[in-house]
XYZ file of C-alpha atoms in Angstrom:
673
model
C 19.317 -71.420 -41.459
C 19.738 -73.757 -44.455
C 23.181 -75.449 -44.227
C 23.448 -75.829 -47.984
C 23.191 -72.062 -48.590
C 26.433 -70.593 -49.916
C 28.366 -67.974 -47.840
C 28.202 -65.362 -50.632
C 24.415 -65.519 -50.740
C 24.316 -65.048 -47.003
C 26.579 -61.976 -47.296
C 24.336 -60.519 -49.998
C 21.290 -61.161 -47.822
C 22.833 -59.299 -44.909
C 23.695 -56.350 -47.180
C 20.131 -56.206 -48.523
C 18.679 -56.305 -45.006
C 20.929 -53.477 -43.773
C 20.381 -51.293 -46.867
C 18.185 -48.240 -45.931
C 14.976 -47.421 -47.756
C 15.110 -44.713 -50.400
C 13.788 -41.485 -48.850
C 12.888 -38.166 -50.391
C 15.885 -36.003 -51.183
C 16.852 -33.613 -48.375
C 17.122 -29.855 -48.881
C 20.922 -29.948 -48.410
C 22.851 -33.128 -49.475
C 25.156 -34.887 -47.085
C 28.799 -33.880 -47.164
C 31.104 -35.838 -49.478
C 33.465 -36.834 -46.684
C 30.699 -38.674 -44.898
C 29.669 -40.590 -48.020
C 33.205 -41.496 -49.042
C 33.919 -43.113 -45.711
C 31.165 -45.704 -45.902
C 32.438 -47.848 -48.843
C 35.921 -47.938 -47.248
C 34.407 -49.214 -44.082
C 32.498 -51.790 -46.101
C 35.692 -52.892 -47.896
C 37.672 -53.112 -44.643
C 34.872 -55.171 -43.142
C 34.983 -57.670 -46.023
C 38.735 -58.271 -45.951
C 38.852 -60.331 -42.738
C 35.975 -62.425 -43.925
C 37.780 -63.228 -47.187
C 40.862 -64.379 -45.308
C 38.865 -66.564 -43.006
C 36.832 -68.180 -45.787
C 39.931 -69.443 -47.626
C 40.672 -72.004 -44.956
C 37.143 -73.019 -44.040
C 35.840 -74.415 -47.292
C 32.552 -74.101 -49.085
C 30.360 -74.972 -46.088
C 31.693 -72.180 -43.803
C 29.192 -69.401 -43.171
C 30.440 -65.840 -43.781
C 28.814 -62.997 -41.845
C 29.962 -59.699 -43.238
C 28.951 -56.478 -41.552
C 29.665 -53.367 -43.529
C 28.247 -49.920 -43.196
C 24.985 -49.235 -44.988
C 25.419 -47.031 -48.038
C 22.495 -44.629 -48.447
C 21.054 -44.743 -51.912
C 21.523 -41.451 -53.720
C 18.960 -40.138 -56.140
C 19.049 -37.412 -58.679
C 18.750 -33.872 -57.235
C 15.463 -32.566 -58.613
C 15.086 -29.172 -60.148
C 12.508 -28.196 -57.506
C 15.188 -28.325 -54.793
C 16.365 -24.830 -55.687
C 12.787 -23.652 -55.752
C 12.219 -25.019 -52.254
C 15.302 -23.158 -51.048
C 14.051 -19.968 -52.689
C 10.677 -20.366 -50.952
C 12.446 -20.618 -47.598
C 14.440 -17.485 -48.262
C 11.334 -15.604 -49.460
C 9.617 -16.086 -46.103
C 12.458 -14.235 -44.371
C 13.164 -11.384 -46.799
C 9.679 -10.531 -48.029
C 7.630 -10.991 -51.186
C 9.539 -8.498 -53.326
C 12.955 -10.088 -52.659
C 11.551 -13.602 -53.018
C 10.320 -12.719 -56.506
C 13.834 -11.689 -57.553
C 15.357 -14.869 -56.110
C 12.781 -17.076 -57.800
C 13.542 -15.349 -61.095
C 17.264 -16.019 -60.641
C 16.627 -19.663 -59.871
C 14.445 -20.117 -62.912
C 17.201 -18.749 -65.152
C 19.706 -21.286 -63.897
C 20.223 -24.490 -65.866
C 19.151 -27.685 -64.152
C 21.887 -30.057 -63.023
C 21.889 -33.325 -64.951
C 20.592 -36.247 -62.980
C 22.934 -39.080 -62.093
C 21.418 -42.502 -62.406
C 21.404 -44.586 -59.266
C 22.619 -48.158 -59.347
C 21.488 -50.619 -56.780
C 24.084 -52.056 -54.489
C 25.048 -55.653 -55.229
C 24.753 -55.257 -58.985
C 27.820 -55.472 -61.200
C 29.238 -52.438 -62.972
C 30.292 -54.599 -65.936
C 28.412 -53.636 -69.066
C 25.938 -56.157 -70.420
C 27.160 -58.768 -72.849
C 26.817 -58.481 -76.538
C 23.539 -59.602 -77.943
C 21.566 -57.981 -75.076
C 22.154 -60.888 -72.713
C 22.776 -60.205 -69.040
C 26.065 -61.415 -67.548
C 25.790 -64.744 -65.910
C 25.525 -64.908 -62.163
C 28.806 -65.577 -60.497
C 28.994 -68.906 -58.702
C 29.021 -69.008 -54.953
C 32.687 -69.985 -54.758
C 33.791 -66.946 -56.863
C 34.294 -64.574 -53.972
C 36.962 -62.566 -55.773
C 34.632 -61.850 -58.631
C 31.917 -60.784 -56.250
C 34.398 -58.505 -54.486
C 35.313 -56.942 -57.823
C 31.647 -56.272 -58.458
C 31.312 -54.594 -55.083
C 34.412 -52.421 -55.703
C 32.981 -51.319 -59.046
C 29.732 -50.476 -57.314
C 31.668 -48.513 -54.680
C 33.381 -46.509 -57.382
C 30.032 -45.568 -58.885
C 28.823 -44.422 -55.451
C 31.893 -42.208 -55.056
C 31.314 -40.640 -58.458
C 27.740 -39.909 -57.548
C 28.870 -38.415 -54.231
C 31.284 -36.101 -56.063
C 28.521 -35.034 -58.429
C 26.200 -34.250 -55.489
C 28.933 -32.241 -53.743
C 29.294 -30.136 -56.864
C 25.550 -29.576 -56.990
C 25.534 -28.702 -53.298
C 28.303 -26.127 -53.865
C 26.317 -24.595 -56.739
C 23.192 -24.343 -54.566
C 25.179 -22.727 -51.754
C 26.555 -20.162 -54.207
C 23.039 -19.506 -55.429
C 21.865 -19.124 -51.812
C 24.618 -16.576 -51.067
C 23.617 -14.632 -54.194
C 19.982 -14.774 -53.128
C 20.849 -13.545 -49.608
C 22.848 -10.644 -51.046
C 19.929 -9.777 -53.289
C 17.580 -10.055 -50.280
C 19.805 -7.702 -48.266
C 19.848 -5.181 -51.110
C 16.097 -5.479 -51.534
C 15.606 -5.077 -47.757
C 17.578 -1.845 -47.839
C 15.515 -0.691 -50.784
C 12.324 -1.716 -48.985
C 13.242 0.317 -45.896
C 14.031 3.312 -48.111
C 10.698 2.917 -49.879
C 8.863 2.500 -46.569
C 10.370 5.763 -45.287
C 9.392 7.458 -48.508
C 5.910 5.921 -48.226
C 5.538 7.219 -44.648
C 6.465 10.723 -45.819
C 4.013 10.464 -48.691
C 1.285 9.220 -46.345
C 1.956 12.101 -43.923
C 1.778 14.555 -46.818
C -1.426 12.870 -47.977
C -2.960 13.144 -44.495
C -1.924 16.778 -44.296
C -3.429 17.361 -47.731
C -6.654 15.633 -46.664
C -6.814 17.775 -43.526
C -6.260 20.925 -45.591
C -8.881 19.709 -48.050
C -11.291 19.138 -45.156
C -10.612 22.634 -43.813
C -11.076 24.118 -47.287
C -14.372 22.279 -47.662
C -15.506 23.626 -44.305
C -14.500 27.118 -45.425
C -16.360 26.613 -48.697
C -19.490 25.527 -46.813
C -19.178 28.503 -44.495
C -18.704 30.867 -47.436
C -21.692 29.319 -49.211
C -23.815 29.876 -46.122
C -22.608 33.454 -45.873
C -23.245 33.920 -49.573
C -26.798 32.631 -49.241
C -27.274 34.964 -46.263
C -25.877 37.909 -48.206
C -28.095 37.108 -51.167
C -31.112 37.095 -48.854
C -30.007 40.429 -47.453
C -29.551 41.833 -50.950
C -33.070 40.765 -51.906
C -34.449 42.246 -48.730
C -32.525 45.496 -49.314
C -33.863 45.643 -52.835
C -37.398 45.337 -51.511
C -36.638 47.977 -48.943
C -35.192 50.186 -51.676
C -38.415 49.971 -53.643
C -40.408 50.738 -50.531
C -38.106 53.628 -49.675
C -38.445 55.065 -53.131
C -42.200 55.022 -52.768
C -41.877 56.463 -49.310
C -39.484 59.123 -50.660
C -42.111 60.368 -52.990
C -44.486 60.730 -50.101
C -41.861 62.374 -47.957
C -40.987 64.863 -50.608
C -44.519 66.081 -50.446
C -44.296 66.292 -46.698
C -40.889 67.960 -46.709
C -42.248 71.427 -47.243
C -44.726 70.940 -44.443
C -41.986 69.658 -42.165
C -39.807 72.617 -42.966
C -42.599 74.857 -41.881
C -42.818 72.998 -38.632
C -39.037 72.970 -38.190
C -38.881 76.211 -36.398
C -41.600 75.062 -34.043
C -39.726 71.824 -33.448
C -36.489 73.636 -32.698
C -38.225 75.589 -30.042
C -39.645 72.381 -28.587
C -36.162 70.776 -28.798
C -34.631 73.380 -26.564
C -37.268 72.699 -23.952
C -36.778 68.898 -24.361
C -33.061 69.250 -23.761
C -33.737 70.985 -20.524
C -36.118 68.156 -19.603
C -33.504 65.464 -20.512
C -30.948 67.166 -18.282
C -33.385 67.025 -15.404
C -34.076 63.342 -16.151
C -30.327 62.563 -16.053
C -30.132 64.203 -12.666
C -33.113 62.154 -11.498
C -31.510 58.920 -12.843
C -28.298 59.609 -10.951
C -30.312 60.191 -7.812
C -32.186 56.896 -8.372
C -28.885 55.031 -8.851
C -27.517 56.424 -5.626
C -30.775 55.510 -3.891
C -30.571 51.954 -5.314
C -27.009 51.522 -4.064
C -28.065 52.852 -0.682
C -30.989 50.421 -0.560
C -28.742 47.497 -1.563
C -26.412 48.442 1.252
C -29.366 48.678 3.578
C -30.657 45.321 2.341
C -27.266 43.762 3.074
C -27.323 45.325 6.511
C -30.825 44.008 7.079
C -29.695 40.536 6.000
C -26.821 40.668 8.465
C -29.237 41.929 11.108
C -31.635 39.095 10.252
C -28.868 36.575 10.697
C -27.893 38.139 14.000
C -31.486 38.183 15.262
C -32.026 34.689 13.923
C -28.977 33.479 15.818
C -30.088 35.392 18.903
C -33.496 33.739 18.684
C -31.875 30.322 18.450
C -29.669 31.176 21.409
C -32.733 32.204 23.423
C -34.208 28.830 22.631
C -30.933 27.283 23.713
C -27.817 26.232 21.822
C -28.562 22.708 22.954
C -32.201 21.740 22.765
C -34.005 18.457 23.357
C -37.176 17.349 21.576
C -39.108 14.265 22.593
C -41.031 12.253 20.009
C -43.323 9.323 20.768
C -43.924 6.970 17.872
C -47.437 5.642 17.193
C -48.481 2.075 17.911
C -47.789 -0.089 14.870
C -50.210 -2.685 13.481
C -49.917 -5.951 15.380
C -48.631 -4.344 18.596
C -50.668 -4.420 21.828
C -52.558 -1.266 22.742
C -50.920 0.466 25.732
C -53.107 0.920 28.840
C -54.746 4.334 29.286
C -52.720 6.783 31.328
C -49.378 5.218 30.454
C -48.283 8.333 28.528
C -49.832 11.764 29.119
C -49.104 15.051 27.346
C -50.127 17.960 29.638
C -51.028 21.229 27.913
C -48.696 24.202 27.959
C -49.171 27.459 29.875
C -51.280 28.899 27.070
C -53.707 26.005 27.038
C -54.293 23.303 24.410
C -53.333 25.717 21.617
C -49.716 25.830 22.806
C -47.381 23.076 21.567
C -46.832 20.467 24.308
C -43.536 20.634 26.148
C -44.176 18.147 28.991
C -44.563 14.403 29.182
C -45.849 12.214 32.023
C -45.137 8.509 32.191
C -46.849 6.192 34.692
C -45.175 2.983 35.775
C -46.702 0.284 37.960
C -44.579 -2.309 39.761
C -46.342 -5.618 40.347
C -43.740 -6.608 42.936
C -44.891 -3.788 45.217
C -48.154 -4.189 47.081
C -49.899 -2.726 50.101
C -50.481 -4.553 53.366
C -54.056 -5.246 52.362
C -52.903 -7.107 49.272
C -54.052 -4.448 46.794
C -51.598 -3.416 44.044
C -49.494 -0.368 44.734
C -50.419 2.833 42.895
C -48.527 3.597 39.684
C -45.437 5.760 39.944
C -45.643 8.884 37.806
C -42.583 10.397 36.143
C -42.798 13.951 34.763
C -40.402 15.289 32.144
C -40.103 18.714 30.493
C -38.412 19.385 27.149
C -38.230 22.169 24.574
C -40.902 20.409 22.551
C -42.842 17.140 22.777
C -44.338 15.464 19.715
C -47.237 13.082 20.477
C -47.732 9.921 18.378
C -49.990 11.764 15.922
C -47.331 14.310 14.900
C -46.292 14.141 11.247
C -42.892 14.519 9.635
C -43.737 17.990 8.295
C -44.662 19.209 11.783
C -41.377 17.938 13.192
C -39.292 19.580 10.470
C -41.140 22.888 10.757
C -39.844 23.146 14.322
C -36.182 22.713 13.284
C -36.236 24.506 9.904
C -34.829 27.736 11.388
C -32.070 25.784 13.113
C -31.112 24.130 9.813
C -30.996 27.537 8.142
C -28.364 28.622 10.686
C -25.912 26.397 8.834
C -26.172 28.744 5.828
C -25.289 31.651 8.127
C -22.007 29.947 9.105
C -22.991 28.198 12.369
C -22.203 24.482 12.807
C -25.407 22.550 13.456
C -25.751 19.000 14.830
C -29.039 17.090 15.078
C -29.095 13.522 16.327
C -31.794 10.995 17.234
C -31.414 9.043 20.493
C -33.480 6.162 21.822
C -33.873 2.444 22.097
C -34.162 0.079 19.153
C -37.522 0.356 17.405
C -38.402 3.810 18.795
C -38.448 5.528 15.369
C -34.978 7.131 15.140
C -34.282 6.059 11.560
C -37.824 6.989 10.501
C -37.327 10.478 11.991
C -33.976 11.045 10.262
C -34.402 9.284 6.890
C -38.148 8.720 6.531
C -40.251 5.712 5.656
C -40.024 3.329 2.712
C -41.911 3.696 -0.551
C -40.865 7.253 -1.427
C -44.005 8.858 0.060
C -43.381 12.651 0.331
C -45.395 12.783 3.561
C -43.026 10.262 5.176
C -39.757 11.970 4.220
C -37.334 12.341 7.107
C -35.270 15.248 8.347
C -32.295 14.622 6.037
C -34.098 15.035 2.667
C -36.292 17.841 4.035
C -33.310 19.724 5.486
C -31.375 19.582 2.214
C -34.414 20.662 0.199
C -34.835 23.640 2.557
C -31.144 24.575 2.244
C -31.248 24.404 -1.562
C -34.347 26.647 -1.581
C -32.902 29.278 0.776
C -29.573 29.276 -1.087
C -31.457 29.957 -4.322
C -33.203 32.935 -2.691
C -29.937 34.331 -1.322
C -28.350 34.089 -4.765
C -30.394 37.176 -5.694
C -28.469 39.084 -3.007
C -25.078 38.046 -4.375
C -24.467 34.904 -2.284
C -23.357 31.639 -3.913
C -23.269 28.335 -2.014
C -21.738 24.906 -2.629
C -22.643 21.679 -0.812
C -20.539 18.526 -0.298
C -22.130 15.466 1.353
C -20.618 12.473 3.150
C -22.289 9.539 4.897
C -20.418 7.186 7.252
C -21.329 4.710 9.969
C -19.513 3.774 13.168
C -19.865 0.062 13.856
C -17.967 -1.448 16.804
C -15.703 1.641 16.864
C -14.861 1.107 13.194
C -15.651 3.809 10.635
C -17.210 2.621 7.366
C -18.136 4.618 4.299
C -21.837 4.203 3.474
C -21.316 5.764 0.037
C -18.630 3.273 -1.007
C -19.183 1.399 -4.255
C -17.484 -1.469 -6.084
C -14.679 -3.356 -4.347
C -14.498 -0.851 -1.449
C -18.073 -1.645 -0.455
C -18.254 -2.724 3.178
C -14.560 -2.103 3.951
C -14.153 -0.190 7.189
C -10.512 -0.587 8.122
C -9.402 1.916 5.513
C -11.415 4.854 6.967
C -9.838 6.890 9.753
C -10.655 10.281 11.311
C -7.844 12.768 10.650
C -7.200 16.489 10.668
C -7.705 18.123 7.289
C -4.239 19.657 7.462
C -1.491 20.862 9.809
C -2.945 23.337 12.263
C -6.468 22.877 10.899
C -9.434 22.309 13.204
C -11.485 20.679 10.473
C -11.841 16.887 10.677
C -12.122 14.572 7.712
C -12.547 10.819 7.159
C -9.813 9.276 5.048
C -10.824 7.111 2.063
C -14.452 8.252 2.409
C -16.408 9.654 -0.536
C -17.257 13.370 -0.415
C -19.930 13.921 -3.068
C -20.927 17.415 -4.281
C -24.732 17.747 -4.351
C -26.925 20.433 -5.854
C -30.427 18.950 -6.102
C -32.832 16.623 -4.302
C -32.399 13.698 -6.721
C -28.693 13.446 -5.950
C -29.471 13.372 -2.224
C -32.100 10.643 -2.706
C -29.578 8.497 -4.599
C -27.039 8.863 -1.777
C -29.614 7.947 0.880
C -30.685 4.873 -1.103
C -27.057 3.701 -1.381
C -26.475 4.321 2.337
C -29.545 2.261 3.325
C -28.158 -0.705 1.409
C -24.707 -0.469 2.992
C -25.680 0.210 6.599
C -24.978 -2.579 9.113
C -28.264 -3.890 10.523
C -29.072 -7.020 12.514
C -32.044 -8.857 13.991
C -32.506 -8.367 17.749
C -35.186 -9.304 20.211
C -36.425 -5.707 20.190
C -36.735 -5.025 16.477
C -36.635 -7.222 13.394
C -34.457 -4.702 11.513
C -32.478 -2.872 14.162
C -29.774 -0.329 13.467
C -26.612 -1.628 15.104
C -24.395 1.298 14.191
C -24.284 5.100 14.376
C -24.858 6.711 10.986
C -23.519 10.252 10.477
C -24.660 12.345 7.500
C -22.545 15.500 7.147
C -23.075 18.350 4.711
C -20.194 20.794 4.257
C -21.583 24.231 3.292
C -19.426 26.959 1.738
C -20.863 30.420 0.989
C -19.278 33.353 -0.801
C -20.313 36.949 -1.577
C -17.883 37.873 -4.346
C -18.790 41.547 -4.633
C -18.225 42.195 -0.905
C -15.465 39.638 -0.372
C -17.375 37.739 2.307
C -17.068 34.003 2.974
C -18.741 31.650 5.408
C -18.541 27.930 5.999
C -20.217 25.461 8.327
C -21.251 21.831 8.587
C -24.661 20.285 9.132
C -24.471 16.910 10.920
C -27.532 14.661 11.040
C -26.882 11.597 13.209
C -28.946 8.443 13.620
C -27.610 6.823 16.798
C -27.702 3.089 17.429
C -30.210 1.532 19.827
C -29.609 2.575 23.445
C -31.211 -0.466 25.120
C -29.449 -2.153 27.994
C -27.503 -5.366 27.604
C -30.019 -8.074 28.480
C -33.166 -7.072 26.477
C -31.202 -6.383 23.303
C -29.486 -9.773 22.998
C -30.556 -12.242 20.344
C -30.716 -15.992 20.832
C -28.590 -18.165 18.616
C -24.964 -18.683 17.601
C -24.341 -14.921 17.170
C -24.979 -14.069 20.832
C -21.355 -13.103 21.527
C -21.255 -10.821 18.486
C -24.475 -9.091 19.576
C -23.027 -8.718 23.065
C -19.903 -7.018 21.696
C -22.045 -4.700 19.527
C -24.204 -3.662 22.483
C -21.159 -2.958 24.639
C -19.627 -0.760 21.919
C -22.925 1.130 21.418
C -23.447 1.786 25.140
C -19.815 2.880 25.517
C -20.089 5.461 22.713
C -23.440 6.768 24.016
C -21.985 7.109 27.525
C -19.045 9.044 26.058
C -21.507 11.342 24.271
C -23.173 12.112 27.616
C -19.803 12.747 29.270
C -18.788 15.141 26.471
C -22.014 17.135 26.799
C -21.621 17.300 30.584
C -17.982 18.425 30.255
C -19.009 21.179 27.846
C -21.773 22.275 30.188
C -19.416 22.400 33.183
C -16.782 24.313 31.156
C -14.187 21.672 31.967
C -10.682 22.113 30.590
C -10.581 18.597 29.154
C -13.426 17.251 27.042
C -13.090 13.492 26.293
C -13.783 13.686 22.561
C -11.266 10.948 21.719
C -12.858 8.368 23.998
C -15.196 7.444 21.152
C -15.057 7.628 17.362
C -18.551 9.194 17.392
C -17.662 12.167 19.628
C -14.296 12.622 17.897
C -15.983 12.879 14.497
C -18.624 15.321 15.864
C -16.089 17.374 17.829
C -16.628 20.584 15.852
C -20.429 20.159 16.007
C -20.667 19.733 19.781
C -18.500 22.582 21.064
C -19.379 26.112 22.118
C -19.450 27.437 18.537
C -22.141 24.963 17.465
C -25.890 24.562 17.787
C -27.097 21.136 18.880
C -30.509 19.492 18.970
C -31.313 16.008 20.254
C -34.426 14.001 19.439
C -35.211 11.466 22.145
C -37.454 8.822 20.584
C -39.459 6.528 22.842
C -41.846 3.645 22.308
C -45.480 3.855 23.524
C -45.562 0.154 24.492
C -45.777 -0.869 28.132
C -43.169 -3.594 27.642
C -40.582 -0.915 26.739
C -41.378 1.338 29.711
C -38.021 0.666 31.395
C -35.962 1.619 28.325
C -38.185 4.654 27.719
C -37.486 5.888 31.280
C -33.741 5.529 30.744
C -33.904 7.494 27.483
C -36.022 10.268 29.031
C -33.686 10.592 32.021
C -30.650 10.881 29.754
C -32.446 13.495 27.634
C -33.381 15.499 30.751
C -29.723 15.687 31.770
C -28.775 16.914 28.305
C -31.607 19.480 28.359
C -30.200 21.031 31.508
C -26.815 21.676 29.861
C -25.763 25.072 28.515
C -22.788 25.019 26.160
C -22.356 28.759 25.613
C -22.814 31.186 22.746
C -22.434 29.990 19.181
C -20.072 31.835 16.831
C -20.349 32.020 13.073
C -17.468 30.800 10.937
C -16.985 33.857 8.703
C -14.026 35.391 6.896
């Protein structure tokens, strides 16, 4: 720092450096007490410096530190407007308009000129000349200038406090006006709501009146048409009257003859009434007889099915598929029935040669022949229509109130799924038993509706995979979830079983059934095995709940039709796949063989009339409990492969089917009320 610089100039420089920049005026001015304290602090800060400078001389540096005094500017007229805008955002447009009007009517506060700090309050000298600058040694004069400047600041502070008080009063008035306007607004809003409700009611009445007017106009146009038509008829009748008047005399002459004929006609009408009453009685008698004949038909139909056996076994051999080796001749033989080739085949012969066995001469041992007899055998050339024709009467028993269960048994790739569901492509000739059975039931139910019967059908489709029940008709997020489905009683004391969280879909036509089958094919658990590229690894159970009612006679009947596609019955070793999923395939095969063994044990227990039937040993037998007992009709398809490489599995399937065919489970009973 320059040593020749005077101490007063240094003090002024420090004051100029600490002086704040002039900012835009705030919405609310600072309180007067805060402004008044700053010049006092500045004056108290200068006093010690003055005392110290008296003994130091002209070369002593004086460092004064006083509080910065904010420069005050004139309060603009727009400050009230800004405050009014703030209030208008809170109280609404209508109140803000009133406040703005009140602010406009107020007189603006006169502006107070601002004097810079450090300038003297002494008026300018005469002649327009500025007062001379005080010398550096005149500290007392400079202090007087600063005190005068402080006085001006205090006056300005007082003026701003007054303006602030006026603005606060205006704000309180504006808030009171806003409160009054808010109350008025709420009153007007309530009135507006009432007016709107009345307007809506008036519009509704106007709409109704317009509809009435349109209706009356239509009726008027109709009446006018009738009037015109009646006028035409009146003209025609007048012309006809003239002709009738001429015929009146002739008719009067014939009146006596007609009266005589009338007496005879009355006698004839009386006889006709008697004949009509007799015909009505005869019709009621024939309806009663028809109902009796229908009941007799159902009884005879059930008796015929019982004569065939309440548990029957059909054997079906699938044809050789393209790309498969041709089986050797004599591997499978189908001997004719007692009536010759015209009778349907009921026997099957299977020849098996063992290369490990040989005679002493070294020649191969002769083939071992195995003969089996079933209720019906379908050779490879049998079509789907021929197979269904044989079971159509059994399916119809479900409409009569008898539980029916049909399931397909056999190794993987033997044609079980093709028999039950049909082939791909939607070919009608390849349709399986499920779509054909439902089409037959819909047709027969339509015929019985003419006799007063009405039927309803509810379908469900589940699979049992590794002893876990899954819903094949599940959609959305529940798709593929099996843990939620459990087999439970329908109610306390009820014998009917149901699957919790499974979809039960009412069906009434073939298209609905086709959609359900398509969804089930997509959801069914399948896997690649060494036996078949797309092998069913789970039991699929399609159940149709049938309810029939004859309202005029108060009769009801109900039964279930279960169509089951069992999983592959191959033994453990041939059915395993190579790869990282070998343990999973092993667990699947064990679960499948366990459930199929339980099915055989249940059938044997029913045949032997045992007191305990192990239904609960498997989810499959527990679900089919009501379709396997003595009040049900059961049919098993044993499907076998014609290939020589599958001869061992075919023998196992045929032996199991022969044991089932020898079982008798008793007389079926209809579920009627």
